[in-house]
Amino acid sequence: MGVSRLDVFYRRLLLSKLFIGGWGKPEDLKRIFEFRKIIGDRERCKSLVPKDYPVYINKVTEVHADCYIHDGVFVSPLEHFVPGILPTEAVKARFQFIVPKRWQSNRPVCIHLAGTGDHFFWRRRTLMARPMVKEAGMASLLLENPYYILLRSCLKNVSDLFVMGGALILESSVLLHWLESEGYSPVGMTGISMGGYMSSLAVTNWPKPIPLIPCLSWSTASSVFTTGVLSKAVNWSELEKQYAINSVYEEEIMKLLEYCGADSFKMAQEFVKHSAGRENSLELLLDQPREDAVSVGCYSRYGLILSILLFLITDFSKTFFFFLIFSGFKATKSQIGKKKAGSAKICRPLLHSESISFMKGVMDECTHMANFSVPVDTSLIIVVQAKEDAYIPRTGVLSLQEIWPGCEVRYLNGGHISAYLFKQNVFRQAIYDAFNRFCLKYPHLV
């Protein structure tokens, strides 16, 4: 199956870079890898978050005819276990709870974790939570990503992604306990793209059967940043430089990696070996060289069309709308040429391949589902995936069916972007189906 041209075009419109600060502090990587060994084992961490962990509702608004919106806050448990690793503004976790004024039956709640760039709550509230109130009388709890406070969505360091994951796993446990103590049932989890990964990680930690609906995500994030279209947004020059000059990555951090599936380093080296001397398959699709100005300037007309479409469908803020259009037209060949001319390179044989291998290793350590406990009941998992997803490559990694036998995978035609734009109703139907499956299988828990 090929990859979506729309996915590739859309990625080329965005000028933002990932991991501009590099790998992150070696001591932070060490601390989060050590803590991953705990939260990767459900039995070891089931008592980390007490059932009565304090959660506060500080505001209730009634702006819609069919639901109430509760704003809540609590201290992230990660601050207790790995002190100082979270940014100061992310120590307090924030959420919105959208509650129907009239329940159709029971009091079901689905927790939605945010995807990449999904700041605050308005997008999930508009596209998922409000329709779910109308269609199924289902409440939604929207948890804000730790690094999305103050619009910090472009993660500065690779380590930030792992800190975010650790925080969301524990914060999800807090919310699941709180909803249970408040009498809501059944309770499940979902998310789109990165939100799907994070919700999957959180459910591996929960000691009870729970509906899980990860949308547009797969078994690991390693392929996302090494072979998918997002790999072109990674600041490889900085990562390679830090990897070359700091021996701690090779000599100490590699020893902490305990990925229990296929050998990540060998997989990465095979990828580099087979791709040497030729363009990446995504570049062949477009027949364009990497980092060419054409990747932004020539496709600016697509940027205008997509920006308008995104604005009309998802009601993006005007700031983001005009920023996207401006970005599409502003970039020129001379600007990108100057940037390339000013970039420093570290001369070291196979440095890029070593950096890719290291990236796969650290990503698999903290995001590969095979490195975490299997959810209690995999029959309650419905995965929704796009067949031509260029953001979430499935080649060369273990499938979710192999890791979670019994889970269901539903495939959509098209790619990542088209599925997000036009298939929200499919995501919601998968949520309803998983919750219904729970009610049929565990009526005594409802």
GROMACS .gro file of C-alpha atoms in nm:
model
  446
    1MET     CA    1   0.000   0.000   0.000
    2GLY     CA    2   0.136   0.343  -0.097
    3VAL     CA    3   0.137   0.661   0.108
    4SER     CA    4  -0.106   0.950   0.083
    5ARG     CA    5   0.005   1.243  -0.134
    6LEU     CA    6  -0.209   1.470   0.081
    7ASP     CA    7  -0.011   1.365   0.390
    8VAL     CA    8   0.316   1.448   0.216
    9PHE     CA    9   0.192   1.780   0.075
   10TYR     CA   10   0.053   1.891   0.410
   11ARG     CA   11   0.375   1.812   0.593
   12ARG     CA   12   0.574   2.014   0.337
   13LEU     CA   13   0.359   2.319   0.413
   14LEU     CA   14   0.471   2.336   0.775
   15LEU     CA   15   0.803   2.500   0.854
   16SER     CA   16   0.828   2.398   1.220
   17LYS     CA   17   1.115   2.173   1.328
   18LEU     CA   18   1.106   1.899   1.588
   19PHE     CA   19   1.364   1.853   1.862
   20ILE     CA   20   1.556   2.174   1.788
   21GLY     CA   21   1.726   2.143   2.127
   22GLY     CA   22   1.851   1.790   2.058
   23TRP     CA   23   1.818   1.477   2.269
   24GLY     CA   24   1.769   1.654   2.601
   25LYS     CA   25   1.981   1.637   2.912
   26PRO     CA   26   2.141   1.292   2.949
   27GLU     CA   27   2.043   1.289   3.317
   28ASP     CA   28   1.677   1.349   3.222
   29LEU     CA   29   1.687   1.060   2.973
   30LYS     CA   30   1.837   0.834   3.239
   31ARG     CA   31   1.572   0.929   3.495
   32ILE     CA   32   1.278   0.879   3.260
   33PHE     CA   33   1.415   0.546   3.129
   34GLU     CA   34   1.453   0.417   3.483
   35PHE     CA   35   1.099   0.527   3.564
   36ARG     CA   36   0.972   0.364   3.244
   37LYS     CA   37   1.075   0.028   3.386
   38ILE     CA   38   0.824   0.087   3.665
   39ILE     CA   39   0.528   0.220   3.468
   40GLY     CA   40   0.583  -0.044   3.199
   41ASP     CA   41   0.485  -0.310   3.452
   42ARG     CA   42   0.124  -0.287   3.567
   43GLU     CA   43   0.184  -0.490   3.881
   44ARG     CA   44   0.470  -0.269   3.994
   45CYS     CA   45   0.285   0.057   3.948
   46LYS     CA   46  -0.079  -0.020   4.031
   47SER     CA   47  -0.039   0.145   4.372
   48LEU     CA   48   0.153   0.451   4.254
   49VAL     CA   49  -0.161   0.664   4.221
   50PRO     CA   50  -0.398   0.638   4.520
   51LYS     CA   51  -0.770   0.611   4.452
   52ASP     CA   52  -0.839   0.929   4.645
   53TYR     CA   53  -0.576   1.138   4.467
   54PRO     CA   54  -0.700   1.500   4.499
   55VAL     CA   55  -0.875   1.645   4.192
   56TYR     CA   56  -1.033   1.990   4.196
   57ILE     CA   57  -1.315   2.136   3.986
   58ASN     CA   58  -1.259   2.513   3.988
   59LYS     CA   59  -1.518   2.627   3.736
   60VAL     CA   60  -1.851   2.511   3.591
   61THR     CA   61  -2.003   2.685   3.290
   62GLU     CA   62  -2.334   2.640   3.111
   63VAL     CA   63  -2.269   2.782   2.766
   64HIS     CA   64  -2.449   2.509   2.573
   65ALA     CA   65  -2.808   2.393   2.592
   66ASP     CA   66  -2.722   2.024   2.615
   67CYS     CA   67  -2.417   2.007   2.843
   68TYR     CA   68  -2.213   2.156   3.127
   69ILE     CA   69  -1.841   2.225   3.099
   70HIS     CA   70  -1.633   2.165   3.412
   71ASP     CA   71  -1.275   2.296   3.432
   72GLY     CA   72  -1.051   2.093   3.661
   73VAL     CA   73  -0.695   2.077   3.785
   74PHE     CA   74  -0.463   1.853   3.988
   75VAL     CA   75  -0.091   1.813   4.048
   76SER     CA   76   0.070   1.571   3.804
   77PRO     CA   77   0.187   1.259   3.992
   78LEU     CA   78   0.504   1.258   3.782
   79GLU     CA   79   0.623   1.558   3.982
   80HIS     CA   80   0.623   1.337   4.294
   81PHE     CA   81   0.814   1.045   4.138
   82VAL     CA   82   1.056   1.231   3.909
   83PRO     CA   83   1.081   1.577   4.071
   84GLY     CA   84   1.175   1.871   3.852
   85ILE     CA   85   1.154   1.689   3.520
   86LEU     CA   86   0.831   1.862   3.416
   87PRO     CA   87   0.829   2.228   3.305
   88THR     CA   88   0.705   2.450   3.586
   89GLU     CA   89   0.384   2.540   3.402
   90ALA     CA   90   0.304   2.170   3.346
   91VAL     CA   91   0.323   2.060   3.711
   92LYS     CA   92  -0.050   2.122   3.740
   93ALA     CA   93  -0.252   1.909   3.499
   94ARG     CA   94  -0.562   2.074   3.349
   95PHE     CA   95  -0.874   1.919   3.201
   96GLN     CA   96  -1.225   1.995   3.079
   97PHE     CA   97  -1.517   1.766   3.158
   98ILE     CA   98  -1.812   1.794   2.916
   99VAL     CA   99  -2.118   1.645   3.088
  100PRO     CA  100  -2.462   1.595   2.930
  101LYS     CA  101  -2.750   1.767   3.106
  102ARG     CA  102  -2.953   1.453   3.044
  103TRP     CA  103  -2.806   1.104   3.039
  104GLN     CA  104  -2.957   0.855   2.796
  105SER     CA  105  -2.849   0.550   2.997
  106ASN     CA  106  -2.588   0.492   3.265
  107ARG     CA  107  -2.322   0.762   3.284
  108PRO     CA  108  -2.049   0.671   3.032
  109VAL     CA  109  -1.736   0.885   3.003
  110CYS     CA  110  -1.460   0.874   2.743
  111ILE     CA  111  -1.122   1.036   2.819
  112HIS     CA  112  -0.970   1.202   2.508
  113LEU     CA  113  -0.595   1.260   2.494
  114ALA     CA  114  -0.465   1.528   2.257
  115GLY     CA  115  -0.292   1.473   1.927
  116THR     CA  116   0.000   1.674   1.792
  117GLY     CA  117  -0.077   2.047   1.796
  118ASP     CA  118  -0.414   1.997   1.966
  119HIS     CA  119  -0.384   2.290   2.206
  120PHE     CA  120  -0.628   2.351   2.488
  121PHE     CA  121  -0.968   2.184   2.444
  122TRP     CA  122  -1.170   2.353   2.169
  123ARG     CA  123  -1.083   2.112   1.886
  124ARG     CA  124  -1.165   1.793   2.075
  125ARG     CA  125  -1.468   1.962   2.230
  126THR     CA  126  -1.605   2.069   1.890
  127LEU     CA  127  -1.523   1.764   1.681
  128MET     CA  128  -1.574   1.484   1.932
  129ALA     CA  129  -1.718   1.576   2.272
  130ARG     CA  130  -2.018   1.787   2.164
  131PRO     CA  131  -2.128   1.540   1.892
  132MET     CA  132  -2.094   1.253   2.141
  133VAL     CA  133  -2.330   1.431   2.379
  134LYS     CA  134  -2.588   1.466   2.101
  135GLU     CA  135  -2.544   1.121   1.943
  136ALA     CA  136  -2.499   0.897   2.246
  137GLY     CA  137  -2.548   1.103   2.562
  138MET     CA  138  -2.184   1.029   2.645
  139ALA     CA  139  -1.962   1.257   2.854
  140SER     CA  140  -1.605   1.340   2.754
  141LEU     CA  141  -1.306   1.435   2.964
  142LEU     CA  142  -1.035   1.627   2.776
  143LEU     CA  143  -0.689   1.624   2.934
  144GLU     CA  144  -0.440   1.888   2.825
  145ASN     CA  145  -0.094   1.770   2.719
  146PRO     CA  146   0.180   1.883   2.961
  147TYR     CA  147   0.389   2.058   2.696
  148TYR     CA  148   0.091   2.222   2.529
  149ILE     CA  149   0.057   2.481   2.800
  150LEU     CA  150   0.130   2.823   2.646
  151LEU     CA  151   0.130   2.671   2.293
  152ARG     CA  152   0.457   2.481   2.337
  153SER     CA  153   0.357   2.210   2.092
  154CYS     CA  154   0.689   2.184   1.906
  155LEU     CA  155   0.876   1.964   2.151
  156LYS     CA  156   1.221   2.110   2.204
  157ASN     CA  157   1.397   1.788   2.304
  158VAL     CA  158   1.349   1.420   2.230
  159SER     CA  159   1.330   1.364   2.606
  160ASP     CA  160   1.025   1.595   2.623
  161LEU     CA  161   0.817   1.335   2.438
  162PHE     CA  162   0.903   1.071   2.698
  163VAL     CA  163   0.835   1.305   2.988
  164MET     CA  164   0.498   1.384   2.831
  165GLY     CA  165   0.420   1.014   2.802
  166GLY     CA  166   0.510   0.939   3.162
  167ALA     CA  167   0.302   1.232   3.284
  168LEU     CA  168  -0.003   1.136   3.076
  169ILE     CA  169   0.006   0.774   3.192
  170LEU     CA  170  -0.006   0.877   3.558
  171GLU     CA  171  -0.249   1.164   3.502
  172SER     CA  172  -0.486   0.928   3.319
  173SER     CA  173  -0.478   0.696   3.622
  174VAL     CA  174  -0.573   0.991   3.844
  175LEU     CA  175  -0.871   1.072   3.622
  176LEU     CA  176  -0.984   0.710   3.590
  177HIS     CA  177  -0.982   0.673   3.968
  178TRP     CA  178  -1.164   1.004   4.010
  179LEU     CA  179  -1.437   0.920   3.756
  180GLU     CA  180  -1.485   0.580   3.916
  181SER     CA  181  -1.517   0.732   4.263
  182GLU     CA  182  -1.773   0.982   4.128
  183GLY     CA  183  -1.992   0.698   4.001
  184TYR     CA  184  -1.935   0.728   3.626
  185SER     CA  185  -1.942   0.405   3.427
  186PRO     CA  186  -1.832   0.271   3.191
  187VAL     CA  187  -1.515   0.475   3.141
  188GLY     CA  188  -1.287   0.441   2.837
  189MET     CA  189  -1.001   0.613   2.660
  190THR     CA  190  -0.934   0.740   2.309
  191GLY     CA  191  -0.709   0.973   2.115
  192ILE     CA  192  -0.610   1.059   1.760
  193SER     CA  193  -0.252   1.028   1.628
  194MET     CA  194  -0.020   1.100   1.922
  195GLY     CA  195  -0.327   1.101   2.146
  196GLY     CA  196  -0.390   0.743   2.034
  197TYR     CA  197  -0.039   0.638   2.138
  198MET     CA  198  -0.070   0.806   2.474
  199SER     CA  199  -0.415   0.661   2.547
  200SER     CA  200  -0.282   0.314   2.457
  201LEU     CA  201   0.010   0.355   2.696
  202ALA     CA  202  -0.224   0.474   2.971
  203VAL     CA  203  -0.457   0.174   2.932
  204THR     CA  204  -0.168  -0.074   2.960
  205ASN     CA  205  -0.127   0.066   3.311
  206TRP     CA  206  -0.491   0.031   3.422
  207PRO     CA  207  -0.563  -0.287   3.623
  208LYS     CA  208  -0.923  -0.335   3.503
  209PRO     CA  209  -1.104  -0.403   3.174
  210ILE     CA  210  -1.152  -0.076   2.986
  211PRO     CA  211  -1.261   0.026   2.635
  212LEU     CA  212  -0.972   0.166   2.430
  213ILE     CA  213  -1.006   0.332   2.089
  214PRO     CA  214  -0.669   0.452   1.950
  215CYS     CA  215  -0.720   0.630   1.616
  216LEU     CA  216  -0.448   0.685   1.356
  217SER     CA  217  -0.175   0.540   1.578
  218TRP     CA  218   0.011   0.210   1.584
  219SER     CA  219   0.249   0.004   1.793
  220THR     CA  220   0.545   0.246   1.827
  221ALA     CA  221   0.644   0.606   1.760
  222SER     CA  222   0.994   0.511   1.641
  223SER     CA  223   0.890   0.475   1.277
  224VAL     CA  224   0.708   0.809   1.295
  225PHE     CA  225   1.033   0.999   1.350
  226THR     CA  226   1.268   0.785   1.141
  227THR     CA  227   1.075   0.678   0.828
  228GLY     CA  228   0.746   0.873   0.824
  229VAL     CA  229   0.691   1.222   0.683
  230LEU     CA  230   0.761   1.372   1.025
  231SER     CA  231   1.119   1.245   0.999
  232LYS     CA  232   1.180   1.539   0.762
  233ALA     CA  233   1.085   1.780   1.040
  234VAL     CA  234   1.339   1.635   1.284
  235ASN     CA  235   1.646   1.852   1.344
  236TRP     CA  236   1.889   1.574   1.254
  237SER     CA  237   2.190   1.806   1.226
  238GLU     CA  238   2.165   1.900   1.595
  239LEU     CA  239   2.093   1.543   1.703
  240GLU     CA  240   2.391   1.413   1.506
  241LYS     CA  241   2.619   1.681   1.649
  242GLN     CA  242   2.522   1.603   2.008
  243TYR     CA  243   2.549   1.230   1.949
  244ALA     CA  244   2.898   1.273   1.803
  245ILE     CA  245   3.045   1.490   2.076
  246ASN     CA  246   2.883   1.336   2.384
  247SER     CA  247   2.984   0.976   2.450
  248VAL     CA  248   2.725   0.936   2.726
  249TYR     CA  249   2.460   0.845   2.469
  250GLU     CA  250   2.654   0.544   2.344
  251GLU     CA  251   2.830   0.442   2.662
  252GLU     CA  252   2.559   0.488   2.924
  253ILE     CA  253   2.211   0.551   2.787
  254MET     CA  254   2.213   0.261   2.540
  255LYS     CA  255   2.264   0.026   2.834
  256LEU     CA  256   1.935   0.145   2.984
  257LEU     CA  257   1.729   0.044   2.679
  258GLU     CA  258   1.532  -0.275   2.733
  259TYR     CA  259   1.295  -0.290   2.437
  260CYS     CA  260   1.156  -0.643   2.444
  261GLY     CA  261   1.054  -0.681   2.080
  262ALA     CA  262   1.258  -0.690   1.761
  263ASP     CA  263   1.609  -0.544   1.775
  264SER     CA  264   1.554  -0.172   1.716
  265PHE     CA  265   1.915  -0.098   1.633
  266LYS     CA  266   1.940  -0.376   1.375
  267MET     CA  267   1.611  -0.266   1.218
  268ALA     CA  268   1.735   0.091   1.188
  269GLN     CA  269   2.068  -0.018   1.041
  270GLU     CA  270   1.891  -0.234   0.784
  271PHE     CA  271   1.675   0.063   0.688
  272VAL     CA  272   1.977   0.289   0.640
  273LYS     CA  273   2.168   0.021   0.445
  274HIS     CA  274   1.884  -0.039   0.202
  275SER     CA  275   1.814   0.331   0.157
  276ALA     CA  276   2.178   0.432   0.100
  277GLY     CA  277   2.246   0.585  -0.239
  278ARG     CA  278   1.882   0.652  -0.321
  279GLU     CA  279   1.612   0.893  -0.218
  280ASN     CA  280   1.363   0.818   0.055
  281SER     CA  281   1.045   0.657  -0.082
  282LEU     CA  282   0.847   0.963   0.017
  283GLU     CA  283   1.084   1.180  -0.184
  284LEU     CA  284   1.049   0.948  -0.482
  285LEU     CA  285   0.673   0.987  -0.457
  286LEU     CA  286   0.709   1.361  -0.507
  287ASP     CA  287   1.018   1.337  -0.729
  288GLN     CA  288   1.169   1.624  -0.529
  289PRO     CA  289   1.502   1.654  -0.342
  290ARG     CA  290   1.495   1.676   0.034
  291GLU     CA  291   1.463   2.024   0.188
  292ASP     CA  292   1.418   2.190  -0.155
  293ALA     CA  293   1.236   2.523  -0.147
  294VAL     CA  294   0.985   2.369  -0.387
  295SER     CA  295   0.862   2.165  -0.092
  296VAL     CA  296   0.712   2.482   0.052
  297GLY     CA  297   0.692   2.747  -0.216
  298CYS     CA  298   0.559   2.538  -0.504
  299TYR     CA  299   0.289   2.387  -0.288
  300SER     CA  300   0.176   2.713  -0.130
  301ARG     CA  301  -0.143   2.696  -0.336
  302TYR     CA  302  -0.216   2.363  -0.170
  303GLY     CA  303  -0.145   2.533   0.161
  304LEU     CA  304  -0.409   2.794   0.090
  305ILE     CA  305  -0.667   2.532  -0.009
  306LEU     CA  306  -0.589   2.309   0.289
  307SER     CA  307  -0.585   2.601   0.530
  308ILE     CA  308  -0.932   2.710   0.419
  309LEU     CA  309  -1.057   2.352   0.437
  310LEU     CA  310  -0.914   2.299   0.785
  311PHE     CA  311  -1.058   2.628   0.900
  312LEU     CA  312  -1.407   2.550   0.771
  313ILE     CA  313  -1.416   2.196   0.906
  314THR     CA  314  -1.238   2.228   1.239
  315ASP     CA  315  -1.306   2.594   1.321
  316PHE     CA  316  -0.937   2.667   1.379
  317SER     CA  317  -0.850   2.995   1.545
  318LYS     CA  318  -0.788   3.285   1.307
  319THR     CA  319  -0.433   3.317   1.432
  320PHE     CA  320  -0.344   2.966   1.323
  321PHE     CA  321  -0.536   3.007   0.998
  322PHE     CA  322  -0.343   3.313   0.884
  323PHE     CA  323  -0.015   3.173   1.015
  324LEU     CA  324  -0.054   2.865   0.796
  325ILE     CA  325  -0.130   3.072   0.486
  326PHE     CA  326   0.154   3.314   0.563
  327SER     CA  327   0.397   3.025   0.612
  328GLY     CA  328   0.300   2.874   0.278
  329PHE     CA  329   0.375   3.195   0.086
  330LYS     CA  330   0.665   3.338   0.285
  331ALA     CA  331   0.923   3.064   0.240
  332THR     CA  332   1.149   3.115  -0.061
  333LYS     CA  333   1.433   2.929  -0.216
  334SER     CA  334   1.685   3.192  -0.108
  335GLN     CA  335   1.572   3.174   0.254
  336ILE     CA  336   1.606   2.799   0.271
  337GLY     CA  337   1.936   2.818   0.083
  338LYS     CA  338   2.076   3.058   0.342
  339LYS     CA  339   1.965   2.828   0.621
  340LYS     CA  340   2.136   2.531   0.461
  341ALA     CA  341   2.455   2.729   0.397
  342GLY     CA  342   2.473   2.835   0.762
  343SER     CA  343   2.425   2.490   0.909
  344ALA     CA  344   2.730   2.322   1.054
  345LYS     CA  345   2.804   1.956   0.983
  346ILE     CA  346   2.992   1.704   1.189
  347CYS     CA  347   3.211   1.477   0.979
  348ARG     CA  348   3.194   1.124   1.114
  349PRO     CA  349   3.141   0.806   0.915
  350LEU     CA  350   2.790   0.660   0.948
  351LEU     CA  351   2.691   0.935   1.194
  352HIS     CA  352   2.344   0.971   1.045
  353SER     CA  353   2.280   0.597   1.057
  354GLU     CA  354   2.401   0.583   1.417
  355SER     CA  355   2.168   0.870   1.509
  356ILE     CA  356   1.873   0.695   1.343
  357SER     CA  357   1.957   0.373   1.529
  358PHE     CA  358   1.975   0.560   1.858
  359MET     CA  359   1.647   0.739   1.783
  360LYS     CA  360   1.472   0.409   1.715
  361GLY     CA  361   1.613   0.264   2.033
  362VAL     CA  362   1.505   0.544   2.265
  363MET     CA  363   1.165   0.579   2.094
  364ASP     CA  364   1.093   0.208   2.121
  365GLU     CA  365   1.202   0.209   2.484
  366CYS     CA  366   0.935   0.460   2.583
  367THR     CA  367   0.662   0.419   2.321
  368HIS     CA  368   0.660   0.060   2.192
  369MET     CA  369   0.353  -0.123   2.321
  370ALA     CA  370   0.553  -0.446   2.347
  371ASN     CA  371   0.752  -0.277   2.622
  372PHE     CA  372   0.441  -0.235   2.839
  373SER     CA  373   0.188  -0.469   2.996
  374VAL     CA  374  -0.089  -0.607   2.776
  375PRO     CA  375  -0.428  -0.444   2.857
  376VAL     CA  376  -0.649  -0.658   3.080
  377ASP     CA  377  -0.906  -0.731   2.807
  378THR     CA  378  -0.786  -0.677   2.450
  379SER     CA  379  -1.131  -0.757   2.305
  380LEU     CA  380  -1.238  -0.410   2.423
  381ILE     CA  381  -0.979  -0.245   2.196
  382ILE     CA  382  -1.085  -0.109   1.857
  383VAL     CA  383  -0.801   0.043   1.656
  384VAL     CA  384  -0.885   0.274   1.364
  385GLN     CA  385  -0.603   0.311   1.112
  386ALA     CA  386  -0.565   0.472   0.768
  387LYS     CA  387  -0.436   0.243   0.491
  388GLU     CA  388  -0.213   0.507   0.328
  389ASP     CA  389  -0.096   0.682   0.645
  390ALA     CA  390   0.238   0.854   0.573
  391TYR     CA  391   0.269   0.980   0.931
  392ILE     CA  392   0.238   0.640   1.099
  393PRO     CA  393   0.440   0.382   0.898
  394ARG     CA  394   0.352   0.022   0.979
  395THR     CA  395   0.628  -0.147   0.777
  396GLY     CA  396   0.908  -0.305   0.978
  397VAL     CA  397   0.739  -0.287   1.319
  398LEU     CA  398   0.531  -0.535   1.514
  399SER     CA  399   0.158  -0.500   1.455
  400LEU     CA  400  -0.086  -0.431   1.734
  401GLN     CA  401  -0.257  -0.763   1.660
  402GLU     CA  402   0.070  -0.941   1.741
  403ILE     CA  403   0.121  -0.746   2.064
  404TRP     CA  404  -0.244  -0.742   2.173
  405PRO     CA  405  -0.406  -1.064   2.043
  406GLY     CA  406  -0.782  -1.022   2.029
  407CYS     CA  407  -0.792  -0.651   1.948
  408GLU     CA  408  -0.986  -0.531   1.644
  409VAL     CA  409  -0.831  -0.314   1.371
  410ARG     CA  410  -1.049  -0.114   1.134
  411TYR     CA  411  -0.884   0.029   0.823
  412LEU     CA  412  -0.993   0.344   0.643
  413ASN     CA  413  -0.910   0.433   0.284
  414GLY     CA  414  -0.679   0.731   0.245
  415GLY     CA  415  -0.415   0.884   0.465
  416HIS     CA  416  -0.365   1.053   0.801
  417ILE     CA  417  -0.486   1.402   0.711
  418SER     CA  418  -0.793   1.297   0.511
  419ALA     CA  419  -0.899   1.059   0.789
  420TYR     CA  420  -0.866   1.335   1.048
  421LEU     CA  421  -1.063   1.581   0.835
  422PHE     CA  422  -1.343   1.357   0.716
  423LYS     CA  423  -1.367   1.049   0.941
  424GLN     CA  424  -1.440   1.188   1.287
  425ASN     CA  425  -1.777   1.014   1.270
  426VAL     CA  426  -1.599   0.680   1.216
  427PHE     CA  427  -1.385   0.744   1.524
  428ARG     CA  428  -1.695   0.819   1.729
  429GLN     CA  429  -1.872   0.505   1.605
  430ALA     CA  430  -1.573   0.295   1.711
  431ILE     CA  431  -1.599   0.453   2.058
  432TYR     CA  432  -1.970   0.364   2.081
  433ASP     CA  433  -1.900   0.007   1.964
  434ALA     CA  434  -1.623  -0.046   2.219
  435PHE     CA  435  -1.840   0.089   2.502
  436ASN     CA  436  -2.133  -0.130   2.395
  437ARG     CA  437  -1.899  -0.429   2.388
  438PHE     CA  438  -1.795  -0.351   2.744
  439CYS     CA  439  -2.158  -0.326   2.861
  440LEU     CA  440  -2.244  -0.662   2.704
  441LYS     CA  441  -1.938  -0.838   2.845
  442TYR     CA  442  -1.931  -0.676   3.191
  443PRO     CA  443  -2.292  -0.579   3.279
  444HIS     CA  444  -2.212  -0.608   3.649
  445LEU     CA  445  -1.952  -0.328   3.616
  446VAL     CA  446  -2.187  -0.080   3.454
   0.00000   0.00000   0.00000
